[in-house]
CSV table of C-alpha atoms in Angstrom, one decimal:
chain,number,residue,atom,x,y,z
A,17,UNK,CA,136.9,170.7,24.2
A,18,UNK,CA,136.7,168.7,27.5
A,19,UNK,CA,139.3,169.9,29.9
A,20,UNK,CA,140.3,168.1,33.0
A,21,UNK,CA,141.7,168.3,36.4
A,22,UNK,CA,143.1,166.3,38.8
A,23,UNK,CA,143.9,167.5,42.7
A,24,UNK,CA,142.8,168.7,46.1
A,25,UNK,CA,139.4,166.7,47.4
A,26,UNK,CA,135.9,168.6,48.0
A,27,UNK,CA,135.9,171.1,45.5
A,28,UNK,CA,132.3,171.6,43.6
A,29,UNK,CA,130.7,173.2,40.5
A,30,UNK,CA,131.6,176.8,40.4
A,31,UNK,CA,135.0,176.8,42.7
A,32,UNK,CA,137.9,178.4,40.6
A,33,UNK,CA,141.2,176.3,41.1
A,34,UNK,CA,144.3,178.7,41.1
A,35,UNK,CA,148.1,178.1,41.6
A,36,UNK,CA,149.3,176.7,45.4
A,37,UNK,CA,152.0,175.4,47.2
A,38,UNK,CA,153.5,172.3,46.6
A,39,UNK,CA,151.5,169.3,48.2
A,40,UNK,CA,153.7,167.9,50.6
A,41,UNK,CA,153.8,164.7,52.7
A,42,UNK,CA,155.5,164.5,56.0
A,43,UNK,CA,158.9,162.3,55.2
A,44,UNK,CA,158.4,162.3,51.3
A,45,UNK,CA,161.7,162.7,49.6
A,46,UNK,CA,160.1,163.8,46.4
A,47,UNK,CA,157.8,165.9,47.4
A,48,UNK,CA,160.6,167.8,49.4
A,49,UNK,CA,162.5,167.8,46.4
A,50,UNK,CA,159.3,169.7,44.2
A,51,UNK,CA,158.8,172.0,47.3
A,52,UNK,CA,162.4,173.1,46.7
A,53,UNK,CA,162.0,173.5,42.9
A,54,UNK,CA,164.2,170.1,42.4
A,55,UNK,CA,163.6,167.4,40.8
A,56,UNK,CA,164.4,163.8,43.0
A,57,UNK,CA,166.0,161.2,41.2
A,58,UNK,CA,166.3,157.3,41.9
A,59,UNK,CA,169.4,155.5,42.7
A,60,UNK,CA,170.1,155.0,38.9
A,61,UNK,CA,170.0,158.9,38.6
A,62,UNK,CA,166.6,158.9,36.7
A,63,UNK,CA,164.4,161.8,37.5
A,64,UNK,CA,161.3,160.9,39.7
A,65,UNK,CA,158.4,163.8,39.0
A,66,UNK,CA,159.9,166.5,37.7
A,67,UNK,CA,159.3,170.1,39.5
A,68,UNK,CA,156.3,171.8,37.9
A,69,UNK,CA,157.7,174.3,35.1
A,70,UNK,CA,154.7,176.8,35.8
A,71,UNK,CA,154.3,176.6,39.7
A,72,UNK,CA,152.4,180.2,39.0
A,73,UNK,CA,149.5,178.1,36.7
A,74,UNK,CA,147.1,175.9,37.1
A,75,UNK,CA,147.5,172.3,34.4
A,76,UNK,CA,144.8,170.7,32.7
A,77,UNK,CA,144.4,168.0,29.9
A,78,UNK,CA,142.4,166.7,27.6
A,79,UNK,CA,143.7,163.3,29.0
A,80,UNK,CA,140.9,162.0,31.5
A,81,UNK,CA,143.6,159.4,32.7
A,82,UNK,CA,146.6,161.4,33.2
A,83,UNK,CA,144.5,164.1,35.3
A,84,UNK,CA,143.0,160.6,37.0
A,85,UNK,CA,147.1,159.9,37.7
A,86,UNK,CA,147.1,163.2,39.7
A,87,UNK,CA,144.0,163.6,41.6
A,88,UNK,CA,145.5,159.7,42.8
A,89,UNK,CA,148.7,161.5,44.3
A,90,UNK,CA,146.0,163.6,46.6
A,91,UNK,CA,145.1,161.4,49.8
A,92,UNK,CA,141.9,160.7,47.9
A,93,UNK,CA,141.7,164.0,45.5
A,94,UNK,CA,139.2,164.2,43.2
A,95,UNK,CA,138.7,164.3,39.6
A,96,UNK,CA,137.3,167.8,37.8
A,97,UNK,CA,136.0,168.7,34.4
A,98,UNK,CA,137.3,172.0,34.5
A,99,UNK,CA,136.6,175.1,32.4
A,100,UNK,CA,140.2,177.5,31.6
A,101,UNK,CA,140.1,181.3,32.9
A,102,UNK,CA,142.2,183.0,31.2
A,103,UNK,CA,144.5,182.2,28.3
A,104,UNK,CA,145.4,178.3,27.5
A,105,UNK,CA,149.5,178.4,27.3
A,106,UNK,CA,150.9,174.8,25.8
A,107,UNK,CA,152.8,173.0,28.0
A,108,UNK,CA,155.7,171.3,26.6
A,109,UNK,CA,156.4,169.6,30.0
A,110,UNK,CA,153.8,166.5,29.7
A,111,UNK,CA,153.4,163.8,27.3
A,112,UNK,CA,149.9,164.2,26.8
A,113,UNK,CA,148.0,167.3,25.6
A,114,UNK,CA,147.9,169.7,28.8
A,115,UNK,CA,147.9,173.4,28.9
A,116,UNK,CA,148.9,176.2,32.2
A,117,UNK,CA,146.4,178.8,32.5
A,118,UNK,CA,145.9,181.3,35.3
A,119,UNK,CA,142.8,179.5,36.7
A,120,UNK,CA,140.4,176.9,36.1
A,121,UNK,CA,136.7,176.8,37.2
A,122,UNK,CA,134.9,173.5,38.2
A,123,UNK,CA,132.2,172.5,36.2
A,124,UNK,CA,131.8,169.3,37.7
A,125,UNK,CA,133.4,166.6,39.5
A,126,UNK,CA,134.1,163.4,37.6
A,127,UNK,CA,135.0,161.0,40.5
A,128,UNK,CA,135.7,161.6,43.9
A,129,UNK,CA,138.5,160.0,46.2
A,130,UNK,CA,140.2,159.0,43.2
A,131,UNK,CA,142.4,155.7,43.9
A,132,UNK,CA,144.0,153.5,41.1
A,133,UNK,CA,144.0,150.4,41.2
A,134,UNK,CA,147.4,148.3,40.0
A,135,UNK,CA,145.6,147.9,36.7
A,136,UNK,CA,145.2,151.5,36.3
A,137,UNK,CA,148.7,152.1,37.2
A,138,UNK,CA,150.4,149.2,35.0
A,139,UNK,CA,148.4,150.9,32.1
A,140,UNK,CA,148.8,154.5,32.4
A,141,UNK,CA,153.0,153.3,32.8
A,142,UNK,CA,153.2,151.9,29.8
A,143,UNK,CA,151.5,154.3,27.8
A,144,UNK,CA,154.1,156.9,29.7
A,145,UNK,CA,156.6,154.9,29.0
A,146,UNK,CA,155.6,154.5,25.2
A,147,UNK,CA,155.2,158.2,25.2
A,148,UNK,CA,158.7,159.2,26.8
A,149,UNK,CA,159.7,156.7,23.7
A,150,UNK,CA,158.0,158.6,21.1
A,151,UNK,CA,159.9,161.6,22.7
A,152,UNK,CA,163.0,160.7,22.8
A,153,UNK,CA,163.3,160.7,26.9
């Protein structure tokens, strides 16, 4: 199976990704909110990027796009094919296939300086959107 990850820039081939800190940019609401262990919400009350349930793993997914969607929230992260170190636990906290483990290893990098482009975005919302749907969110 081809894992993927997507996150902090300038990794290579043979790095091993573990658990970190929150990113965090200066003024960002939400990522203050995740920091704390909260999740921010919009005006209407709904729930903007929940806080990770397993800040102690590392995720990856099967799901080359969704990883794509989180290398994107990096200032120009990159995109890894990844390889899981230690035991794959499901995660039951994403709408596409994606598993915690304690690390990951690199085994190559997919893209680097990953930006989407509105078309990108429009497409991997509706298929969230369609997937929240399909889970009753």
């Amino acid at each position: 199976m081809r894992y993927f990850h997507g996150g902090v820039p300038g990794l290579k081939p043979g790095d091993l990704l573990t658990s970190h800190p929150p990113y965090v940019v200066a003024g960002c609401t939400v990522c203050r909110a995740g920091a704390q262990g909260q999740t921010a919400t919009m005006g209407d009350g709904q729930a903007v990027d929940p806080s990770t349930g397993r800040p102690d793993r590392v995720y990856i997914t099967t799901d080359r796009e969704y990883a794509r969607f989180y290398a994107s929230r990096y200032w120009y992260g990159d995109l890894y094919t990844v390889e899981p170190v230690g035991e794959l636990e499901l995660s039951a906290e994403d709408p596409w296939p994606t598993w915690c483990v304690p690390a990951a290893r690199v085994v190559s990098v997919y893209t680097r300086a990953v930006q989407l482009t509105p078309h990108q975005r429009r497409t991997l919302m509706r298929r969230w959107a369609a997937a929240d749907r399909t889970r009753g969110r």
